[in-house]
Short mmCIF file of C-alpha atoms in Angstrom, two decimals:
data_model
loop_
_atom_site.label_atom_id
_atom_site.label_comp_id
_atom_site.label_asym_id
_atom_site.label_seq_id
_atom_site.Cartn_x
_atom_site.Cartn_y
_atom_site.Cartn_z
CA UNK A 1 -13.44 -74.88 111.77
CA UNK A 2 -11.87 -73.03 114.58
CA UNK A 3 -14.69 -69.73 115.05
CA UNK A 4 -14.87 -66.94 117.77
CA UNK A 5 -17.19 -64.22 118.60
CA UNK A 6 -16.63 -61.39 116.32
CA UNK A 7 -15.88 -63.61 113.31
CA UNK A 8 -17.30 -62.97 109.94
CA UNK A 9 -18.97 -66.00 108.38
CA UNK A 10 -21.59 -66.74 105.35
CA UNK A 11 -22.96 -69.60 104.15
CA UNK A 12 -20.67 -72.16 102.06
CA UNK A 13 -23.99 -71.79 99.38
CA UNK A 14 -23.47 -67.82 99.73
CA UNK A 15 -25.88 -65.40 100.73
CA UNK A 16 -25.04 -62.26 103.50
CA UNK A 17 -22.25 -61.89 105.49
CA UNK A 18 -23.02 -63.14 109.37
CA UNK A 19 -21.15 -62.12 112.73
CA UNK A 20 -20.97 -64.93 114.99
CA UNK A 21 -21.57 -63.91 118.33
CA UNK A 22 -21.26 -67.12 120.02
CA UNK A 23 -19.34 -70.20 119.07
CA UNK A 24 -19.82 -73.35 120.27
CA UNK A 25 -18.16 -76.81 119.33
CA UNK A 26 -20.49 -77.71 116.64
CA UNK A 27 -22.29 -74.49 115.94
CA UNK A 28 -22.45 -71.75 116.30
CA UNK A 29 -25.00 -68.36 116.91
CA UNK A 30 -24.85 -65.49 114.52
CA UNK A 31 -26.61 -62.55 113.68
CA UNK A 32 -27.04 -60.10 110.57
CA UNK A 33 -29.15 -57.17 109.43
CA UNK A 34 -31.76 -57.82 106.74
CA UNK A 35 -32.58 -55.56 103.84
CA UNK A 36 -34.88 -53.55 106.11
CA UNK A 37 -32.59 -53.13 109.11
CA UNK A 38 -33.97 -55.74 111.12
CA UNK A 39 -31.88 -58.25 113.40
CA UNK A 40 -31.76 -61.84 112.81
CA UNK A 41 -30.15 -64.36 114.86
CA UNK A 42 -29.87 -68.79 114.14
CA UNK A 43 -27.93 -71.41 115.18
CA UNK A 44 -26.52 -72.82 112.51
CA UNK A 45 -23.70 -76.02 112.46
CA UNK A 46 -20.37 -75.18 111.54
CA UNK A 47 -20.67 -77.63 108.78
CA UNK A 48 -21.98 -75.11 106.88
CA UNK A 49 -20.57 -71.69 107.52
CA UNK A 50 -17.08 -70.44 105.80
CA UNK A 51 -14.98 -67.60 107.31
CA UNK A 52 -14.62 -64.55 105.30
CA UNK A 53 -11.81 -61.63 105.66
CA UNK A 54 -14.19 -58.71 105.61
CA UNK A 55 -11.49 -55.34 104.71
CA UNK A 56 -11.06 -53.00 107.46
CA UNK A 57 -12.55 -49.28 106.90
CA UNK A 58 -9.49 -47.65 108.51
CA UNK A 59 -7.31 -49.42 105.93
CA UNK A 60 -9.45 -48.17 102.85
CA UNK A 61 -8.98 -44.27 104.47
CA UNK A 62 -5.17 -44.48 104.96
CA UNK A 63 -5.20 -45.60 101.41
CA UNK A 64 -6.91 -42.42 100.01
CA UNK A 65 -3.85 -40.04 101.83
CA UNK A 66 -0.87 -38.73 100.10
CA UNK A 67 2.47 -38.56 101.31
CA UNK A 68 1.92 -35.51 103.29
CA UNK A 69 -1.26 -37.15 105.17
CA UNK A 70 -3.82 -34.94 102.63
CA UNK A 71 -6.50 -36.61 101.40
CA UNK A 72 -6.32 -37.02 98.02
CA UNK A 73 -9.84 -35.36 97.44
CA UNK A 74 -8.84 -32.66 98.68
CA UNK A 75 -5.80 -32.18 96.80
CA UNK A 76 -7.78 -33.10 93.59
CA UNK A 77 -10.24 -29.63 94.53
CA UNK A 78 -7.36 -27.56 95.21
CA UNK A 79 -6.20 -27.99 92.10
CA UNK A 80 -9.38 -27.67 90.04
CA UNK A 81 -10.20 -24.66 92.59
#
């Protein structure tokens, strides 16, 4: 498995999604928030992480314009309005 910092990882079992923040040839270090908002951090082997595709925020926004660039929350108000 070919990892870099900034990658999005979880554990082939499941569980939450990791960052790894440091990659190394057979492991590598990443962090995560828990439930509570604290910061974890382990070394774990690659033999056991999987890369995810995590969906980019800005994509999700550009998906709720219309053609004219309104958001279409907006438009839905204006018309109830």
């Amino acid at each position: 498995m070919d990892l870099k910092a900034g990658d999005v990882v979880i554990l082939k079992s499941g569980g939450q999604a990791m960052t790894v923040a440091e990659a190394r040839a057979d492991e590598a270090v990443c962090v995560w928030m828990g439930e509570e908002g604290e910061l974890f951090r382990e070394t774990l082997p690659l033999a056991v992480l999987e890369a995810i595709e995590v969906a980019d925020d800005d994509e999700d926004e550009d998906d709720d314009l219309d053609e004219d660039g309104a958001d279409d929350e907006d438009a839905k108000a204006n018309k109830v309005a």
